[in-house]
Short mmCIF file of C-alpha atoms in Angstrom, two decimals:
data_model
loop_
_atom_site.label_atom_id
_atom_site.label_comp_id
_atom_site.label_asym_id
_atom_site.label_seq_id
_atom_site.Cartn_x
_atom_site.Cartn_y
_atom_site.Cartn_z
CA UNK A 593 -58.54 6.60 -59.53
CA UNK A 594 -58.77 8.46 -63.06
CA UNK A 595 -62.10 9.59 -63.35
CA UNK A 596 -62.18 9.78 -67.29
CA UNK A 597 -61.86 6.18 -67.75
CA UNK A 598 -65.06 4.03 -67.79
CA UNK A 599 -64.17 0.59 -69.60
CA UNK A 600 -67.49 -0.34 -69.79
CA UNK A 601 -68.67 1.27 -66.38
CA UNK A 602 -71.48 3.66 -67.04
CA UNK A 603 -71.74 7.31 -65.39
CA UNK A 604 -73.57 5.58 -62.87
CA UNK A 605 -71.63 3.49 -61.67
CA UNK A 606 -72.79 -0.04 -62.45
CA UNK A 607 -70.99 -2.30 -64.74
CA UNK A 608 -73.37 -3.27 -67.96
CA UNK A 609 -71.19 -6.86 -68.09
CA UNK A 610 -69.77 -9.41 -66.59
CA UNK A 611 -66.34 -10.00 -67.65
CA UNK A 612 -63.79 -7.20 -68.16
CA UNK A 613 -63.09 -5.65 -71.79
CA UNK A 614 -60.10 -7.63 -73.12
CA UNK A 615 -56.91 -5.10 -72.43
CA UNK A 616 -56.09 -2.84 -75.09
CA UNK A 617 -53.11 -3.32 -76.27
CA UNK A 618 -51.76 -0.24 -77.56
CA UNK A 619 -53.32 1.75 -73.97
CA UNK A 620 -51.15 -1.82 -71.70
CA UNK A 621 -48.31 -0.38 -73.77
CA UNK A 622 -48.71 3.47 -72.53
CA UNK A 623 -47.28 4.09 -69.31
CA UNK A 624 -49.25 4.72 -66.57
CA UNK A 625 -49.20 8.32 -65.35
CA UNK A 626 -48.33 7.87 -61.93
CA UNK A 627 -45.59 5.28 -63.47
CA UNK A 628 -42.15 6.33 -61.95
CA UNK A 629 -40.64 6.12 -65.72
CA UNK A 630 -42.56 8.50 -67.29
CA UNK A 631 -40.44 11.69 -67.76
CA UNK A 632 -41.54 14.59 -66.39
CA UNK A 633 -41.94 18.07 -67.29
CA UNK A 634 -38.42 19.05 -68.56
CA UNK A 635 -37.64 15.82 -70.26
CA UNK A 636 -35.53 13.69 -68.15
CA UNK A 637 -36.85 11.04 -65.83
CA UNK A 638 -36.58 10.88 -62.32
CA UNK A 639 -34.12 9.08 -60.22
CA UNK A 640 -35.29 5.74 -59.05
CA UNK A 641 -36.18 4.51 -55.47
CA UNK A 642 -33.24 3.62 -53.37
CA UNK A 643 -32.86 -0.17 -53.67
CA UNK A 644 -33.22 -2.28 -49.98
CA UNK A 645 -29.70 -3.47 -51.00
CA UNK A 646 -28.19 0.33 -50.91
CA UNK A 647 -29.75 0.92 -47.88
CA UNK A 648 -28.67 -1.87 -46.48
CA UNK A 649 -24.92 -1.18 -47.25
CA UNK A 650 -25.03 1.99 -46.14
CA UNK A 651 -26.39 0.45 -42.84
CA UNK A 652 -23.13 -1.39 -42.62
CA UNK A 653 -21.20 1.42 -43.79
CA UNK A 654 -21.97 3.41 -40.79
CA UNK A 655 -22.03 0.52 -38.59
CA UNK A 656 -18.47 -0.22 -39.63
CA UNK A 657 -17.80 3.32 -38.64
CA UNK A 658 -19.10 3.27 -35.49
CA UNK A 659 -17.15 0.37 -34.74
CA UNK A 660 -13.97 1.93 -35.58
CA UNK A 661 -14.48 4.66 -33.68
CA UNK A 662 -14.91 2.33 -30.43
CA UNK A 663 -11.98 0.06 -31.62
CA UNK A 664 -9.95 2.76 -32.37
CA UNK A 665 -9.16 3.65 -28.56
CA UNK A 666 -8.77 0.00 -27.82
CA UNK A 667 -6.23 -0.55 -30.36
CA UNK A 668 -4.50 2.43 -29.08
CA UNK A 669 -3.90 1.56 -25.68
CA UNK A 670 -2.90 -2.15 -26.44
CA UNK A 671 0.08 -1.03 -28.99
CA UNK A 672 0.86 1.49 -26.39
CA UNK A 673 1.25 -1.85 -23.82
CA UNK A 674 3.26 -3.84 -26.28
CA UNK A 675 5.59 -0.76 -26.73
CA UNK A 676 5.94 -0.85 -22.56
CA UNK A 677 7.07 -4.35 -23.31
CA UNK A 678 10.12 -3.53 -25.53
CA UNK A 679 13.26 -2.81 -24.44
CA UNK A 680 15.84 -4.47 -21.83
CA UNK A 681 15.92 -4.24 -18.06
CA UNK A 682 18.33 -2.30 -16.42
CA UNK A 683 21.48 -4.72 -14.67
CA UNK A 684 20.26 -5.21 -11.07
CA UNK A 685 16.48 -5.19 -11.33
CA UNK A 686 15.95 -8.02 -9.69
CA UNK A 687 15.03 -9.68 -6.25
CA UNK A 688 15.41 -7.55 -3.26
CA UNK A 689 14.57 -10.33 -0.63
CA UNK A 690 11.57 -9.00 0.24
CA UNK A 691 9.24 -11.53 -2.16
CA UNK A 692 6.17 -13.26 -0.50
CA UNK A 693 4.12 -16.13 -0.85
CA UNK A 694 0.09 -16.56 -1.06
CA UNK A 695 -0.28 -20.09 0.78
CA UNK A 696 -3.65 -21.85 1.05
CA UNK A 697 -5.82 -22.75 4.30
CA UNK A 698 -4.11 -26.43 4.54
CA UNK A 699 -1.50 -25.09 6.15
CA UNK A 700 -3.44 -23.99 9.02
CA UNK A 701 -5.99 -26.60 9.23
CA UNK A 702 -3.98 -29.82 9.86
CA UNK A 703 -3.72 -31.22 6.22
CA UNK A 704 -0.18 -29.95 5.73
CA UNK A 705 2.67 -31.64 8.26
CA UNK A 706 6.02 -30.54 9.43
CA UNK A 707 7.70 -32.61 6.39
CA UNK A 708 5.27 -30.32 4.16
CA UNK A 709 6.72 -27.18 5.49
CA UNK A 710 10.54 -28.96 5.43
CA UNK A 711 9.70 -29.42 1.37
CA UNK A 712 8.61 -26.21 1.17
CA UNK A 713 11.71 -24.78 3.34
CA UNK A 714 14.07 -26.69 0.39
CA UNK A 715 12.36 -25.26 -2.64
CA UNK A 716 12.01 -21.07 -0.89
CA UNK A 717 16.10 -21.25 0.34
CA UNK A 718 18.11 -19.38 -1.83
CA UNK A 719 15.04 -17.18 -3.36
CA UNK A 720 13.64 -13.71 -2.24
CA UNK A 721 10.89 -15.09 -0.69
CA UNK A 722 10.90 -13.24 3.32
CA UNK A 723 7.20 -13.18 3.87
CA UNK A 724 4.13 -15.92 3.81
CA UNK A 725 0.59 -14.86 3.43
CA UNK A 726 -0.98 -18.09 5.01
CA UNK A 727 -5.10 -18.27 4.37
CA UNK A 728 -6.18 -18.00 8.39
CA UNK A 729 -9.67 -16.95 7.01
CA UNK A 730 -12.16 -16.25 5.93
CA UNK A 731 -13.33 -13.56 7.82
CA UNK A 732 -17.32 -13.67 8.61
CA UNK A 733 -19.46 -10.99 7.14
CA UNK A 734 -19.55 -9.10 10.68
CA UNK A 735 -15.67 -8.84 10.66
CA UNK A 736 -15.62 -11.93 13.28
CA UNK A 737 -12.79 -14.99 12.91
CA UNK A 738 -13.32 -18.09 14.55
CA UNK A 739 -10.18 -19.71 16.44
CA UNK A 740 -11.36 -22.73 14.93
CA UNK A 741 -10.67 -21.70 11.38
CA UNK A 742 -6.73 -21.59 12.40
CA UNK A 743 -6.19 -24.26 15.06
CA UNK A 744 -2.88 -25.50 13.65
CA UNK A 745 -1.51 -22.18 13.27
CA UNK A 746 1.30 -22.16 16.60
CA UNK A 747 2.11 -25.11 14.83
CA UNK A 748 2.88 -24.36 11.44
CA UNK A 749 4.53 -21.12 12.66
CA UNK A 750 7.27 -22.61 15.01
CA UNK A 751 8.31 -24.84 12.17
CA UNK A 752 8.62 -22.17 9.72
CA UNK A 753 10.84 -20.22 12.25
CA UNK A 754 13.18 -23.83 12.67
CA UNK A 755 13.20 -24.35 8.99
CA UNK A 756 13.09 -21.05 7.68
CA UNK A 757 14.90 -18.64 10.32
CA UNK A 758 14.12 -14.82 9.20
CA UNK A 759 11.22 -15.89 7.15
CA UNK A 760 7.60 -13.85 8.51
CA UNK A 761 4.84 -15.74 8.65
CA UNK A 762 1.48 -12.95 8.16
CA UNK A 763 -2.42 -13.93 8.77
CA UNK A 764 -4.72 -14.00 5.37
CA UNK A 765 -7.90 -12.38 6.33
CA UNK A 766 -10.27 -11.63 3.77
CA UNK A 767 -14.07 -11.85 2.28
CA UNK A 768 -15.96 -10.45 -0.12
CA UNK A 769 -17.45 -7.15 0.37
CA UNK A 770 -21.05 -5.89 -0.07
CA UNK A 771 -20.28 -3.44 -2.88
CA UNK A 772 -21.95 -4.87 -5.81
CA UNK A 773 -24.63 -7.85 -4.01
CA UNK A 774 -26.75 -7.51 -1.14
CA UNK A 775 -24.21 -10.47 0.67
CA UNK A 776 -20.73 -9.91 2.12
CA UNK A 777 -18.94 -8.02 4.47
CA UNK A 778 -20.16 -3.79 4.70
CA UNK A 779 -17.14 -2.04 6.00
CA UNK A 780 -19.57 1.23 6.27
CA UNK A 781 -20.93 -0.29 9.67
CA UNK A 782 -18.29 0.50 12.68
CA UNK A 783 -19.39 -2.64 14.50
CA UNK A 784 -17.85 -4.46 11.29
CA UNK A 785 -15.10 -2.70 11.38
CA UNK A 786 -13.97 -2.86 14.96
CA UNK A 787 -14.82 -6.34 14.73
CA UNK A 788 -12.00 -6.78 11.92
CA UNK A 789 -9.60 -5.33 14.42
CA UNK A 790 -10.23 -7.84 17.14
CA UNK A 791 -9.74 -10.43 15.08
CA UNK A 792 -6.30 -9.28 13.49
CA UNK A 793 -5.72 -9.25 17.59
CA UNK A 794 -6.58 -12.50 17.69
CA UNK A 795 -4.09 -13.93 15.14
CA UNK A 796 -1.25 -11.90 16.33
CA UNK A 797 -1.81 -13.32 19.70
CA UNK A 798 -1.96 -16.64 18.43
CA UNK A 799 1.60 -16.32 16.88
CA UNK A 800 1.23 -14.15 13.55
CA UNK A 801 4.02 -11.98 12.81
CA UNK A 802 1.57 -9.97 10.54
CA UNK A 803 -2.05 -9.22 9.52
CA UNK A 804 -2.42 -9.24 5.64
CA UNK A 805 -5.73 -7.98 4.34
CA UNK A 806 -7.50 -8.93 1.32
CA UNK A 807 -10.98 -7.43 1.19
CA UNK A 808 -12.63 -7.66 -2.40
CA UNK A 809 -14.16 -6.22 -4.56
CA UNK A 810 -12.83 -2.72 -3.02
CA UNK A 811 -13.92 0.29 -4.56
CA UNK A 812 -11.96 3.07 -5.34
CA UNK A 813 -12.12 5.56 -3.05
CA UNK A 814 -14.07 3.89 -0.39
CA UNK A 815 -13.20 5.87 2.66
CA UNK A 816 -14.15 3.56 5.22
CA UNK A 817 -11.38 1.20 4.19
CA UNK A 818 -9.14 3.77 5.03
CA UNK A 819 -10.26 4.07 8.59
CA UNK A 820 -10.00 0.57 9.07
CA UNK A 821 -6.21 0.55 7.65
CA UNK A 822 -5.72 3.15 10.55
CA UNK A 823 -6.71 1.47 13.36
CA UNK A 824 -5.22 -1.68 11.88
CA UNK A 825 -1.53 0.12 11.94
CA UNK A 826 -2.73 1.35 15.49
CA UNK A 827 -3.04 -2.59 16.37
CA UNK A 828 -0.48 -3.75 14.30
CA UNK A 829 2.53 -1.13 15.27
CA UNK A 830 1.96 -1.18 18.88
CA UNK A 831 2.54 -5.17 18.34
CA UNK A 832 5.61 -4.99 16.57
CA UNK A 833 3.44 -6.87 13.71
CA UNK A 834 3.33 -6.29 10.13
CA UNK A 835 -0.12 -4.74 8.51
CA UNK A 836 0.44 -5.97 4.41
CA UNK A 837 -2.86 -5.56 1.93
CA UNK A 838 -3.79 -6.76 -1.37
CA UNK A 839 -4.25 -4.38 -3.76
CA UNK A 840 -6.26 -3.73 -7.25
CA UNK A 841 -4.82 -2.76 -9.63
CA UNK A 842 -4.57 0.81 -10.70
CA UNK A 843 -6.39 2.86 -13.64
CA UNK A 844 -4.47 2.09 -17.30
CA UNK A 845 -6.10 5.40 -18.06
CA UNK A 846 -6.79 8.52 -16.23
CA UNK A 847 -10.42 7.26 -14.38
CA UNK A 848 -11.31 4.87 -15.89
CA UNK A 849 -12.62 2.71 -13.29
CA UNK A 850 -15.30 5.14 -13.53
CA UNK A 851 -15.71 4.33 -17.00
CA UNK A 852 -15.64 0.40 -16.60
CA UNK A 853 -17.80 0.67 -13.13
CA UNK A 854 -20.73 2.26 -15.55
CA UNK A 855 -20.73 -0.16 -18.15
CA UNK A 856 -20.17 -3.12 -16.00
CA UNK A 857 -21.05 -2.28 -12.69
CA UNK A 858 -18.02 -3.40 -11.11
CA UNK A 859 -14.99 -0.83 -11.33
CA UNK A 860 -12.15 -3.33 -11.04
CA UNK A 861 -9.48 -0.61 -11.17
CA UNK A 862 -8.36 1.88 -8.21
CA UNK A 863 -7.13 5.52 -9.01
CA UNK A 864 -3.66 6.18 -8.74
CA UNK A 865 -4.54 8.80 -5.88
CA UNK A 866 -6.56 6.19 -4.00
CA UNK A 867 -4.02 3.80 -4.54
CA UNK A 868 -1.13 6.14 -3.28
CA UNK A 869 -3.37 6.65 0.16
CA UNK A 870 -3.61 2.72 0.95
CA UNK A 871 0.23 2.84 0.22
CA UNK A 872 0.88 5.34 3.41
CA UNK A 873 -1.45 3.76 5.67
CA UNK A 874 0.49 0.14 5.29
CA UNK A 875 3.87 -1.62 5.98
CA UNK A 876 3.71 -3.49 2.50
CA UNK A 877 1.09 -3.59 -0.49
CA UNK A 878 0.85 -6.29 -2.69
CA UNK A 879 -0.46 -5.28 -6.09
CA UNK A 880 -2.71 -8.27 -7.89
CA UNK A 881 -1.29 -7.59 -11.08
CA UNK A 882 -3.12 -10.58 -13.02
CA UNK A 883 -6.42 -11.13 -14.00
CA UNK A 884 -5.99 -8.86 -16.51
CA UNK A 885 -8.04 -9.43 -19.69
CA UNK A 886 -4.65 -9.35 -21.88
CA UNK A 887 -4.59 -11.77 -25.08
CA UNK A 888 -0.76 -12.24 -25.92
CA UNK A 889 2.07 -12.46 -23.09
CA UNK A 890 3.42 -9.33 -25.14
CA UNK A 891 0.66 -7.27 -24.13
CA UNK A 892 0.62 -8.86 -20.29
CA UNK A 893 4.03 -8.36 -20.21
CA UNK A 894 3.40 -4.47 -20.91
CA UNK A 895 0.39 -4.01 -18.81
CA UNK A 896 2.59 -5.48 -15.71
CA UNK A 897 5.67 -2.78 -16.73
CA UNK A 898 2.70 -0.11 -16.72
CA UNK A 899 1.29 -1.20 -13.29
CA UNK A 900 4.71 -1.42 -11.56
CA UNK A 901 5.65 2.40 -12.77
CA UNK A 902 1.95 3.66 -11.76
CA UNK A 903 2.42 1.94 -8.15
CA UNK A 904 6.03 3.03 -7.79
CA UNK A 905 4.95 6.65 -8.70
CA UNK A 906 2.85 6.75 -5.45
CA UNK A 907 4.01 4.17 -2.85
CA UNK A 908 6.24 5.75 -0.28
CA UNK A 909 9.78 4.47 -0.05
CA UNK A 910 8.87 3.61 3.75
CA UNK A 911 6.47 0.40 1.95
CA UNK A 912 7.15 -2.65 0.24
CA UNK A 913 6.27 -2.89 -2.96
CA UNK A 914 4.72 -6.29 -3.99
CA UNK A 915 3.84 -7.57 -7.99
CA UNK A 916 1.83 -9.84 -8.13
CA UNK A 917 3.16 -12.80 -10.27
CA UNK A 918 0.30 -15.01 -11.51
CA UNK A 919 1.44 -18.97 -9.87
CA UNK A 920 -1.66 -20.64 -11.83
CA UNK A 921 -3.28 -21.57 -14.68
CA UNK A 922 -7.13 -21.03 -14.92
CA UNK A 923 -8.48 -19.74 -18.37
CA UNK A 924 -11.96 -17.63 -18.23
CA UNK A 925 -13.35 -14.44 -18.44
CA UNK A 926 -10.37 -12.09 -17.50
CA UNK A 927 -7.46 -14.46 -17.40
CA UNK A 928 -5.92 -16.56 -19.78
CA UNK A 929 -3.20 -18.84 -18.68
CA UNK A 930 -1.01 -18.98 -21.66
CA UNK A 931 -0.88 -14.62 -21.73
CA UNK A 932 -0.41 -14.41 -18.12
CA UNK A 933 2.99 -16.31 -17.54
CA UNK A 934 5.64 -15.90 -14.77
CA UNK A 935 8.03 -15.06 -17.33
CA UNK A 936 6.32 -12.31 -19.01
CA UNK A 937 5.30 -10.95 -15.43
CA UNK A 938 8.97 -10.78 -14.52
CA UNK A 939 10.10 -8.83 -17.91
CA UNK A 940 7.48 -6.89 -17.14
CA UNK A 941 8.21 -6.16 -13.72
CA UNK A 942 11.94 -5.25 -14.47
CA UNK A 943 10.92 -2.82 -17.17
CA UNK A 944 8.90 -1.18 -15.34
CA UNK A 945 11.93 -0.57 -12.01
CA UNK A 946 14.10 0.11 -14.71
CA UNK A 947 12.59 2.75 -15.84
CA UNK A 948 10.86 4.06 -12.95
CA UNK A 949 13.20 3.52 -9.80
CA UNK A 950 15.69 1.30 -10.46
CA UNK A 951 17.26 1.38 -7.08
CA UNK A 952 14.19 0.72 -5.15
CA UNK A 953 15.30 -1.03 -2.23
CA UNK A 954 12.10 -1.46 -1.20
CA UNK A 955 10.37 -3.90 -3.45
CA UNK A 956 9.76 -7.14 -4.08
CA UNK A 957 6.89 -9.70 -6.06
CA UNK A 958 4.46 -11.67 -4.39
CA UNK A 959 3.50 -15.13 -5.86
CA UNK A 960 -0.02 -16.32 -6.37
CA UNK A 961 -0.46 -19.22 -5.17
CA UNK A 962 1.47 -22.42 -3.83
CA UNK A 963 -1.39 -24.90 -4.49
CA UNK A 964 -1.88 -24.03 -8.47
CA UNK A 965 2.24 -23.39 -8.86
CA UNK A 966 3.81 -25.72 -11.77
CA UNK A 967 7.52 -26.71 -11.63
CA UNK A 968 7.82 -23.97 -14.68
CA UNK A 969 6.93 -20.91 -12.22
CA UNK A 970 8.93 -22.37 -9.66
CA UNK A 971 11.69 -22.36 -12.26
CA UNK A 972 10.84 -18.84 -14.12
CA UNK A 973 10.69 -17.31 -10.33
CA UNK A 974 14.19 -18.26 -9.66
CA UNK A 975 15.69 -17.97 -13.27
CA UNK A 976 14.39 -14.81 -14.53
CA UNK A 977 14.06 -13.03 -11.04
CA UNK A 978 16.20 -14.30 -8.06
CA UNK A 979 18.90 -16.07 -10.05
CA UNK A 980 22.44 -13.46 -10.84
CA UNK A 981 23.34 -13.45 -13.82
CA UNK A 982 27.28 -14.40 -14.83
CA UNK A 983 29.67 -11.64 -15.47
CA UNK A 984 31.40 -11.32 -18.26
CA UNK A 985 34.94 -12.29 -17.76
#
């Protein structure tokens, strides 16, 4: 308040009217001193006030940088991908005759018939396909199995054997794991655990030429799925049976299911290292190499050549390696069926032997699954993989 003004307020304090003195006009003119335009001192006036709008682009400046700098990685990685995807596969990258085949539960529980598995016989002769993954499961939270979840099983195996002779016909086990919810199987309990073994005894007495294991979501570096691999091999090996596993896939970047388990809470990928340890402890491992999060086939197509040199790096030449080829066509959060194609899968597979171990003998895909297939992966499977190319003459 400026003390020398009075404008018709006494020393004391109380105004002597009732209405205001009309303005002055030459003092409304004057600038105030506390005015922001009145020049100071040495002449020159102050800079004005930031404006909301500055602020607010510099706001958007620096979130635009921030952005970058979290996009920048991103963009990285996926134009490293679509380079993975360029070139051609080397001559002879293609099937070995040790493919498989995920088959669903019908098969087992009496929907499918013996002309089912003679149509299926016709469309597998003259492809790679030597194993069948046939769902026998699930397997109960306490590692138990039912008989009753397989009772057509003897069936559905002798007439694979009469249609198929030399074809293996393996037990799908499975179930979700405790990891990230209260529910599901906890492999950390022994009684589990040995309970998992008797029932892979149970479906190799009941005709199984194989136990194949699918346990999800697996962490990486969970040590008590290791011990159970062991004594499954014990089991399986004294048999004369087969112990296969799905497998996640492996880190696109050195740990960085670490990385994805903190921000998400659910570290999809598996180390190499952790991946190269299932490898030893199995007969065959059958990589799930879809489900990726890839936009553009391009980009799939790379990922897939990326995750077939990581696995080959590590998997002993006494295991099959399995890639996973993607036989269906769901679109949410992770998969998009029009990126994840057979025939991109396939390129991508044969880049990645090619340039990684081109004379793996070894090594095979795995198809996913019979129930979702379309003619056009039947096709792409046997075109692109199985099928020998003409020579030149």
């Amino acid at each position: 308040m400026d003390e020398n003004r009075t404008d018709g307020i006494p020393a004391d304090g109380n105004r002597t009217d009732r209405h205001p003195p009309a303005p002055d006009p030459v003092r409304q003119a004057q600038p105030r001193p506390d005015d922001h335009n009145d020049p100071d001192a040495s002449g020159t006036r102050p800079a004005p006030p930031a404006r909301p709008r500055s602020r607010t682009r510099r706001l958007l400046r620096v979130a635009a940088g921030l952005l970058a700098l979290l996009l920048l990685p991103l963009l990285a990685a996926e134009t490293a991908l679509r380079l993975e995807y360029t070139g051609d596969p080397a001559p002879g990258t293609r099937t070995r005759h040790r493919d498989a085949l995920w088959l669903g539960h019908a098969w087992v529980d009496g929907r499918k018939t013996d002309r089912d598995v003679e149509a299926l016989a016709r469309r597998l002769r003259g492809t790679g396909i030597r194993d069948l993954y046939v769902h026998a499961g699930p397997l109960e939270h306490d590692g138990t199995l039912p008989a009753s979840a397989y009772p057509k099983a003897r069936r559905l195996i002798a007439a694979v054997h009469r249609e198929l002779p030399g074809v293996r016909v393996q037990a799908w086990l499975g179930d979700k794991l405790a990891t990230e919810s209260p529910d599901g199987l906890r492999l950390e309990r022994a009684a589990t655990r040995a309970a998992v073994v008797t029932s892979a005894r149970q479906i190799l007495a009941a005709g199984f030429e194989g136990t194949h294991l699918d346990l999800e979501p697996l962490h990486s570096g969970d040590r008590d799925y290791l011990s159970l691999l062991d004594d499954l091999r014990d089991l399986t090996h004294a048999r004369g049976a087969v112990l296969s596993v799905a497998a996640h896939q492996i880190d696109p970047l050195p740990a960085f299911h670490s990385f994805w388990g903190t921000t998400t809470g659910h570290p999809k990928w598996w180390s190499q290292r952790y991946f190269g340890q299932v490898a030893r402890r199995v007969d065959q491992i059958a990589v799930m190499s879809y489900d990726t999060m890839q936009p553009l086939q391009s980009l799939y197509g790379g990922y897939v050549a990326q995750q077939t040199s990581l696995a080959l790096e590590v998997t002993p030449e006494s295991t099959d390696l399995l890639m996973g080829l993607p036989f269906y066509h769901e679109n949410r959060f992770g998969h998009r069926a029009r990126a994840e194609t057979v025939p991109a899968a396939v390129r991508g597979v044969r880049l990645g032997l090619s340039r990684t171990d081109a004379g793996r003998a070894r090594f095979g895909v795995a198809l996913y699954v019979d129930f979702a297939a379309t003619e056009a992966d039947w096709r792409a499977y046997r075109d692109d993989w199985t099928a020998t190319p003409p020579t030149a003459s």
